[in-house]
C-alpha positions as semicolon CSV with decimal commas, in nm:
position;residue;x (nm);y (nm);z (nm)
1;X;0,515;0,317;-0,745
2;X;0,476;0,414;-0,380
3;X;0,572;0,125;-0,148
4;X;0,332;0,047;0,136
5;X;0,631;0,062;0,370
6;X;0,697;0,418;0,257
7;X;0,329;0,494;0,308
8;X;0,348;0,359;0,666
9;X;0,658;0,571;0,736
10;X;0,489;0,877;0,588
11;X;0,180;0,829;0,804
12;X;0,385;0,794;1,123
13;X;0,570;1,116;1,034
14;X;0,239;1,284;0,951
15;X;0,090;1,193;1,287
16;X;0,392;1,330;1,472
17;X;0,376;1,658;1,278
18;X;0,005;1,696;1,355
19;X;0,056;1,638;1,727
20;X;0,236;1,972;1,754
21;X;0,056;2,293;1,662
22;X;0,368;2,412;1,478
23;X;0,466;2,068;1,350
24;X;0,555;2,027;0,983
25;X;0,570;1,722;0,763
26;X;0,841;1,794;0,505
27;X;0,823;1,631;0,164
28;X;1,166;1,640;0,005
29;X;1,232;1,477;-0,330
30;X;1,588;1,342;-0,325
31;X;1,649;1,374;-0,696
32;X;2,028;1,390;-0,723
33;X;2,043;1,053;-0,902
34;X;1,930;1,154;-1,252
35;X;1,878;0,795;-1,367
36;X;1,623;0,739;-1,091
37;X;1,445;1,071;-1,125
38;X;1,152;1,144;-1,357
39;X;0,876;1,406;-1,329
40;X;0,603;1,140;-1,350
41;X;0,756;0,955;-1,055
42;X;0,754;1,274;-0,850
43;X;0,390;1,324;-0,941
44;X;0,323;0,965;-0,838
45;X;0,468;1,028;-0,492
46;X;0,261;1,344;-0,447
47;X;-0,058;1,172;-0,566
48;X;-0,001;0,866;-0,346
49;X;0,052;1,083;-0,039
50;X;-0,261;1,281;-0,122
51;X;-0,459;0,957;-0,149
52;X;-0,381;0,877;0,216
53;X;-0,460;1,229;0,332
54;X;-0,116;1,393;0,325
55;X;-0,126;1,699;0,104
56;X;-0,054;2,070;0,074
57;X;-0,408;2,164;0,176
58;X;-0,308;2,096;0,537
59;X;-0,101;2,364;0,716
60;X;0,119;2,089;0,863
61;X;0,249;2,003;0,514
62;X;0,557;2,160;0,353
63;X;0,696;2,086;0,009
64;X;0,776;1,940;-0,218
65;X;1,137;2,051;-0,194
66;X;1,396;1,919;-0,437
67;X;1,738;1,817;-0,315
68;X;1,894;1,921;-0,645
69;X;1,793;2,282;-0,574
70;X;2,023;2,295;-0,272
71;X;2,346;2,195;-0,448
72;X;2,528;2,517;-0,364
73;X;2,477;2,471;0,010
74;X;2,577;2,106;-0,016
75;X;2,900;2,189;-0,205
76;X;2,977;2,466;0,042
77;X;2,940;2,222;0,331
78;X;3,175;1,975;0,162
79;X;3,441;2,244;0,114
80;X;3,401;2,360;0,474
81;X;3,457;2,009;0,603
82;X;3,773;1,989;0,389
83;X;3,897;2,328;0,508
84;X;3,845;2,227;0,872
85;X;4,042;1,905;0,824
86;X;3,734;1,689;0,866
87;X;3,754;1,558;0,511
88;X;4,031;1,485;0,260
89;X;4,070;1,413;-0,109
90;X;4,137;1,063;-0,234
91;X;4,251;0,935;-0,571
92;X;4,245;0,562;-0,493
93;X;4,081;0,329;-0,739
94;X;3,885;0,020;-0,643
95;X;4,156;-0,196;-0,798
96;X;4,426;-0,032;-0,588
97;X;4,225;-0,082;-0,271
98;X;4,175;-0,454;-0,348
99;X;4,546;-0,490;-0,421
100;X;4,635;-0,336;-0,082
101;X;4,379;-0,523;0,128
102;X;4,367;-0,849;-0,067
103;X;3,987;-0,851;-0,046
104;X;3,692;-0,746;-0,257
105;X;3,481;-0,693;0,055
106;X;3,684;-0,477;0,292
107;X;3,605;-0,106;0,317
108;X;3,838;0,183;0,251
109;X;4,172;0,157;0,437
110;X;4,244;0,530;0,488
111;X;4,539;0,531;0,248
112;X;4,499;0,898;0,151
113;X;4,434;1,032;0,502
114;X;4,779;1,184;0,543
115;X;4,873;1,254;0,183
116;X;4,744;1,613;0,183
117;X;4,590;1,592;-0,163
118;X;4,410;1,893;-0,304
119;X;4,111;1,889;-0,534
120;X;4,173;1,768;-0,887
121;X;3,899;1,649;-1,119
122;X;3,847;1,283;-1,044
123;X;3,944;1,292;-0,676
124;X;3,666;1,203;-0,435
125;X;3,624;1,378;-0,103
126;X;3,615;1,144;0,198
127;X;3,493;1,222;0,549
128;X;3,751;1,159;0,820
129;X;3,565;0,937;1,066
130;X;3,663;0,931;1,436
131;X;3,951;0,692;1,514
132;X;3,836;0,558;1,848
133;X;3,540;0,523;2,085
134;X;3,195;0,475;1,933
135;X;2,910;0,668;1,777
136;X;2,603;0,625;1,993
137;X;2,264;0,642;1,823
138;X;1,974;0,690;2,063
139;X;1,676;0,559;1,875
140;X;1,321;0,597;2,007
141;X;1,229;0,253;1,871
142;X;1,554;0,054;1,874
143;X;1,696;0,205;2,193
144;X;2,064;0,287;2,246
145;X;2,290;0,142;1,977
146;X;2,669;0,178;1,969
147;X;2,864;0,170;1,644
148;X;3,242;0,130;1,695
149;X;3,414;0,412;1,507
150;X;3,704;0,190;1,404
151;X;3,453;-0,016;1,202
152;X;3,332;0,292;1,012
153;X;3,534;0,356;0,697
154;X;3,619;0,705;0,575
155;X;3,319;0,735;0,346
156;X;3,285;0,947;0,032
157;X;3,086;1,270;0,071
158;X;3,159;1,425;-0,272
159;X;3,225;1,261;-0,607
160;X;3,524;1,320;-0,831
161;X;3,335;1,600;-1,008
162;X;3,268;1,778;-0,681
163;X;2,898;1,687;-0,657
164;X;2,784;1,582;-0,307
165;X;2,669;1,224;-0,252
166;X;2,341;1,139;-0,084
167;X;2,471;1,113;0,275
168;X;2,609;1,466;0,278
169;X;2,325;1,617;0,074
170;X;2,074;1,461;0,309
171;X;2,245;1,592;0,623
172;X;2,282;1,943;0,479
173;X;1,921;1,957;0,367
174;X;1,796;1,826;0,701
175;X;1,994;2,092;0,888
176;X;1,888;2,371;0,652
177;X;1,521;2,273;0,680
178;X;1,526;2,238;1,058
179;X;1,439;1,869;1,065
180;X;1,385;1,753;1,424
181;X;1,264;1,394;1,373
182;X;1,380;1,135;1,120
183;X;1,133;0,844;1,119
184;X;1,206;0,575;0,862
185;X;1,245;0,201;0,803
186;X;1,503;0,004;1,000
187;X;1,699;-0,077;0,686
188;X;1,839;0,277;0,714
189;X;1,975;0,222;1,065
190;X;2,317;0,118;0,934
191;X;2,356;0,459;0,764
192;X;2,261;0,650;1,076
193;X;2,605;0,668;1,245
194;X;2,751;0,820;0,927
195;X;2,472;1,076;0,911
196;X;2,505;1,153;1,280
197;X;2,880;1,224;1,261
198;X;2,811;1,449;0,961
199;X;2,552;1,646;1,159
200;X;2,799;1,687;1,443
201;X;3,084;1,782;1,210
202;X;2,863;2,050;1,057
203;X;2,796;2,192;1,403
204;X;2,436;2,076;1,438
205;X;2,262;1,868;1,701
206;X;2,143;1,541;1,545
207;X;1,767;1,487;1,513
208;X;1,551;1,238;1,699
209;X;1,602;0,903;1,528
210;X;1,328;0,641;1,504
211;X;1,369;0,333;1,286
212;X;1,048;0,144;1,221
213;X;1,027;-0,238;1,208
214;X;1,056;-0,407;0,872
215;X;0,731;-0,516;0,705
216;X;0,714;-0,886;0,612
217;X;0,487;-1,119;0,414
218;X;0,313;-1,437;0,534
219;X;0,645;-1,627;0,508
220;X;0,807;-1,366;0,733
221;X;1,018;-1,242;0,443
222;X;1,074;-0,872;0,395
223;X;0,820;-0,735;0,146
224;X;0,978;-0,731;-0,199
225;X;0,848;-0,555;-0,508
226;X;0,979;-0,849;-0,713
227;X;0,776;-1,102;-0,516
228;X;0,495;-0,927;-0,330
229;X;0,229;-0,672;-0,406
230;X;0,380;-0,365;-0,241
231;X;0,257;-0,062;-0,436
232;X;0,000;0,155;-0,261
233;X;-0,145;0,239;-0,603
234;X;-0,215;-0,131;-0,669
235;X;-0,425;-0,160;-0,355
236;X;-0,613;0,160;-0,435
237;X;-0,663;0,034;-0,790
238;X;-0,819;-0,288;-0,661
239;X;-1,073;-0,098;-0,458
240;X;-0,922;-0,071;-0,114
241;X;-1,058;0,249;0,038
242;X;-0,797;0,511;0,135
243;X;-0,935;0,535;0,491
244;X;-0,911;0,158;0,533
245;X;-0,553;0,155;0,405
246;X;-0,457;0,438;0,640
247;X;-0,618;0,259;0,934
248;X;-0,439;-0,067;0,857
249;X;-0,098;0,092;0,786
250;X;-0,111;0,276;1,118
251;X;-0,119;-0,064;1,291
252;X;0,196;-0,203;1,124
253;X;0,436;-0,197;1,416
254;X;0,215;-0,005;1,657
255;X;-0,123;-0,045;1,822
256;X;-0,345;0,156;2,057
257;X;-0,332;0,051;2,420
258;X;-0,708;-0,010;2,436
259;X;-0,692;-0,269;2,157
260;X;-0,951;-0,095;1,938
261;X;-0,805;-0,125;1,590
262;X;-1,069;0,026;1,361
263;X;-1,103;0,393;1,446
264;X;-1,088;0,740;1,285
265;X;-0,749;0,882;1,194
266;X;-0,803;1,172;1,433
267;X;-0,797;0,924;1,721
268;X;-0,476;0,768;1,594
269;X;-0,322;1,115;1,586
270;X;-0,406;1,159;1,954
271;X;-0,295;0,815;2,072
272;X;0,021;0,749;1,869
273;X;0,360;0,759;2,041
274;X;0,687;0,670;1,874
275;X;0,810;0,519;2,198
276;X;0,534;0,257;2,172
277;X;0,637;0,129;1,828
278;X;0,743;-0,237;1,836
279;X;1,088;-0,360;1,741
280;X;0,953;-0,687;1,599
281;X;0,878;-0,713;1,228
282;X;0,526;-0,621;1,118
283;X;0,324;-0,876;0,919
284;X;0,141;-0,730;0,620
285;X;-0,172;-0,945;0,640
286;X;-0,374;-0,893;0,323
287;X;-0,667;-1,092;0,466
288;X;-0,683;-0,861;0,765
289;X;-0,657;-0,557;0,538
290;X;-0,947;-0,691;0,331
291;X;-1,153;-0,745;0,646
292;X;-1,083;-0,386;0,750
293;X;-1,180;-0,268;0,404
294;X;-1,506;-0,460;0,419
295;X;-1,593;-0,285;0,743
296;X;-1,517;0,053;0,587
297;X;-1,727;-0,034;0,280
298;X;-2,024;-0,125;0,500
299;X;-1,984;0,206;0,685
300;X;-2,028;0,407;0,363
301;X;-2,358;0,575;0,298
302;X;-2,559;0,400;0,025
303;X;-2,494;0,688;-0,214
304;X;-2,121;0,689;-0,139
305;X;-2,104;0,314;-0,201
306;X;-2,284;0,344;-0,534
307;X;-2,039;0,612;-0,647
308;X;-1,731;0,435;-0,511
309;X;-1,809;0,131;-0,729
310;X;-1,829;0,332;-1,054
311;X;-1,477;0,249;-1,180
312;X;-1,564;-0,123;-1,177
313;X;-1,897;-0,087;-1,357
314;X;-1,778;0,048;-1,689
315;X;-1,490;0,051;-1,933
316;X;-1,245;-0,230;-2,000
317;X;-1,291;-0,400;-1,663
318;X;-1,649;-0,515;-1,732
319;X;-1,754;-0,809;-1,952
320;X;-2,080;-0,651;-2,070
321;X;-2,141;-0,396;-2,344
322;X;-2,200;-0,038;-2,239
323;X;-2,557;-0,043;-2,374
324;X;-2,637;-0,349;-2,160
325;X;-2,572;-0,166;-1,834
326;X;-2,879;-0,036;-1,654
327;X;-2,842;0,222;-1,377
328;X;-3,174;0,139;-1,213
329;X;-3,076;-0,226;-1,188
330;X;-2,745;-0,134;-1,025
331;X;-2,915;0,100;-0,779
332;X;-3,161;-0,173;-0,687
333;X;-2,900;-0,437;-0,596
334;X;-2,631;-0,204;-0,453
335;X;-2,756;-0,233;-0,092
336;X;-2,723;-0,612;-0,107
337;X;-2,376;-0,594;-0,256
338;X;-2,255;-0,345;0,003
339;X;-2,297;-0,599;0,282
340;X;-2,102;-0,869;0,098
341;X;-1,794;-0,738;-0,077
342;X;-1,457;-0,678;0,090
343;X;-1,291;-0,497;-0,201
344;X;-1,467;-0,268;-0,447
345;X;-1,331;-0,450;-0,752
346;X;-1,532;-0,757;-0,646
347;X;-1,849;-0,576;-0,747
348;X;-1,804;-0,662;-1,115
349;X;-1,842;-1,037;-1,056
350;X;-2,132;-0,980;-0,817
351;X;-2,346;-0,800;-1,075
352;X;-2,222;-0,906;-1,420
353;X;-2,500;-1,164;-1,460
354;X;-2,757;-0,884;-1,438
355;X;-2,619;-0,709;-1,745
356;X;-2,496;-0,997;-1,960
357;X;-2,740;-1,158;-2,208
358;X;-2,664;-1,495;-2,048
359;X;-2,517;-1,585;-1,709
360;X;-2,136;-1,615;-1,697
361;X;-1,997;-1,964;-1,752
362;X;-1,834;-2,080;-1,428
363;X;-1,767;-2,451;-1,474
364;X;-1,666;-2,505;-1,112
365;X;-1,997;-2,361;-0,993
366;X;-2,193;-2,562;-1,248
367;X;-2,026;-2,888;-1,151
368;X;-2,074;-2,822;-0,780
369;X;-2,444;-2,733;-0,805
370;X;-2,570;-2,963;-1,078
371;X;-2,582;-3,285;-0,878
372;X;-2,848;-3,556;-0,922
373;X;-3,186;-3,397;-0,858
374;X;-3,079;-3,054;-0,986
375;X;-3,279;-3,091;-1,308
376;X;-3,599;-3,164;-1,116
377;X;-3,537;-2,869;-0,884
378;X;-3,483;-2,629;-1,174
379;X;-3,792;-2,761;-1,354
380;X;-3,995;-2,719;-1,036
381;X;-3,870;-2,362;-0,992
382;X;-3,955;-2,287;-1,356
383;X;-4,310;-2,411;-1,313
384;X;-4,371;-2,242;-0,976
385;X;-4,220;-1,909;-1,072
386;X;-4,384;-1,911;-1,412
387;X;-4,724;-1,936;-1,243
388;X;-4,671;-1,638;-1,012
389;X;-4,908;-1,345;-1,043
390;X;-4,674;-1,118;-0,846
391;X;-4,298;-1,117;-0,914
392;X;-4,176;-1,010;-0,570
393;X;-3,910;-1,134;-0,333
394;X;-4,167;-1,275;-0,091
395;X;-4,362;-1,462;-0,359
396;X;-4,044;-1,597;-0,522
397;X;-3,918;-1,729;-0,188
398;X;-4,251;-1,885;-0,094
399;X;-4,282;-2,055;-0,431
400;X;-3,933;-2,206;-0,414
401;X;-3,987;-2,318;-0,055
402;X;-4,286;-2,514;-0,181
403;X;-4,077;-2,681;-0,450
404;X;-3,809;-2,765;-0,194
405;X;-4,065;-2,936;0,028
406;X;-4,186;-3,139;-0,271
407;X;-3,827;-3,244;-0,345
408;X;-3,753;-3,321;0,021
409;X;-3,481;-3,056;0,042
410;X;-3,401;-2,769;0,272
411;X;-3,422;-2,430;0,106
412;X;-3,043;-2,379;0,112
413;X;-2,976;-2,691;-0,093
414;X;-3,276;-2,631;-0,314
415;X;-3,149;-2,286;-0,405
416;X;-2,808;-2,400;-0,524
417;X;-2,889;-2,526;-0,876
418;X;-3,141;-2,247;-0,927
419;X;-2,885;-1,985;-0,829
420;X;-2,625;-2,122;-1,071
421;X;-2,883;-2,150;-1,349
422;X;-2,978;-1,783;-1,309
423;X;-2,657;-1,612;-1,193
424;X;-2,386;-1,852;-1,312
425;X;-2,221;-1,881;-0,968
426;X;-2,274;-2,055;-0,635
427;X;-2,201;-1,739;-0,435
428;X;-2,345;-1,394;-0,486
429;X;-2,622;-1,155;-0,396
430;X;-2,932;-1,280;-0,212
431;X;-3,118;-1,492;-0,465
432;X;-3,480;-1,385;-0,438
433;X;-3,412;-1,011;-0,418
434;X;-3,181;-1,043;-0,721
435;X;-3,424;-1,249;-0,924
436;X;-3,692;-0,989;-0,860
437;X;-3,461;-0,727;-1,012
438;X;-3,362;-0,950;-1,307
439;X;-3,726;-0,987;-1,402
440;X;-3,963;-1,267;-1,496
441;X;-3,876;-1,314;-1,864
442;X;-3,497;-1,323;-1,826
443;X;-3,514;-1,547;-1,520
444;X;-3,744;-1,803;-1,681
445;X;-3,536;-1,802;-1,999
446;X;-3,223;-1,886;-1,796
447;X;-3,398;-2,168;-1,616
448;X;-3,505;-2,308;-1,953
449;X;-3,148;-2,279;-2,083
450;X;-3,011;-2,464;-1,779
451;X;-3,267;-2,742;-1,826
452;X;-3,163;-2,775;-2,189
453;X;-2,796;-2,797;-2,095
454;X;-2,864;-3,066;-1,835
455;X;-3,070;-3,267;-2,082
456;X;-2,793;-3,251;-2,339
457;X;-2,543;-3,372;-2,078
458;X;-2,761;-3,675;-2,007
459;X;-2,775;-3,783;-2,369
């Protein structure tokens, strides 16, 4: 699944690419680890990117490229580093290293640096890191960071079978593809000095580095797939609109100087600057995301809203039978629902009572609404509505207002038991407009059923 942090990083890269007429966003699938590489996962990445507007239809997009296709160049680079004395072969085992250092936690001690070993199957190739001074990483977000070279172990760049490891493969691919900016999460900052010395050893000028702030949950803990909902696909599957997600993700660690948060992506592309990204962690506020999504839902055209809700009006997600669904009924109440829901998946619970033979059983709503006096209010509504010549919103409201006056109640309180009797819940679509759509016979039958249930409770 595509992590929302990866989606945020992708969007920041995408914006930078689009700010230059010749800019390119490069999608590279780093597939050298066979155990973590499957075709369906690659397809998932491509589909997730497309969902947030990053796809091959745009001239700023390149890829996907596959790291495994560049093995020859990666192996050649490893051999060149060895030939130039910038790397050496090592046959040390982990057990031997622990025996020499007396610790399970210390890095490699450089034992094979001067042994002059040649390649034999099983010997890893290590990069010879600088002995003194420091590697300076100039990061557009984090600023200038120095990494003492004497704290950087001679790291492996090729395995015992000669295959390059990720660090080398990544540097070679970046150089070959002309990468100018590497924009990624701050958890990769610790790898950056190793990648930078590799770039320099291969005779290339390192790219612009920018490490984005970590994304945290409400407890200020780094988002974790084991604990938090982090998959972009999950949010899309719940009914968060792609445009709303893009808008919200663009604000994780950055914000426009004018403070206007909800705006078209084209404006973000004009305003965004890497130098303005914050160092502080970014809080992934699901409530704020939902509020954004609600605004985007209300901005849809009525037709677009009707169509966007389709996945939550049929199939396994709905409690009604397919033959019970009525398109005209849905079309009639859609405008009222559009002003109320924050996530498209909420639509099912807003309209299920219109298609079910009986209202859904929500015990919490029933208990809350059916206080003393509820039976009289429902009976009064049954009598007043049953006598109506015209079944319209205006007549339904006027009739219930009259009953409320008789019962000494304000309309809001008078509605509560009637709403639960008809719809099954205390919260939902506007009552009178909805009851008009439900129709006289079904409405009166539900009021009768509620009266019967209250009478049985009193016995």
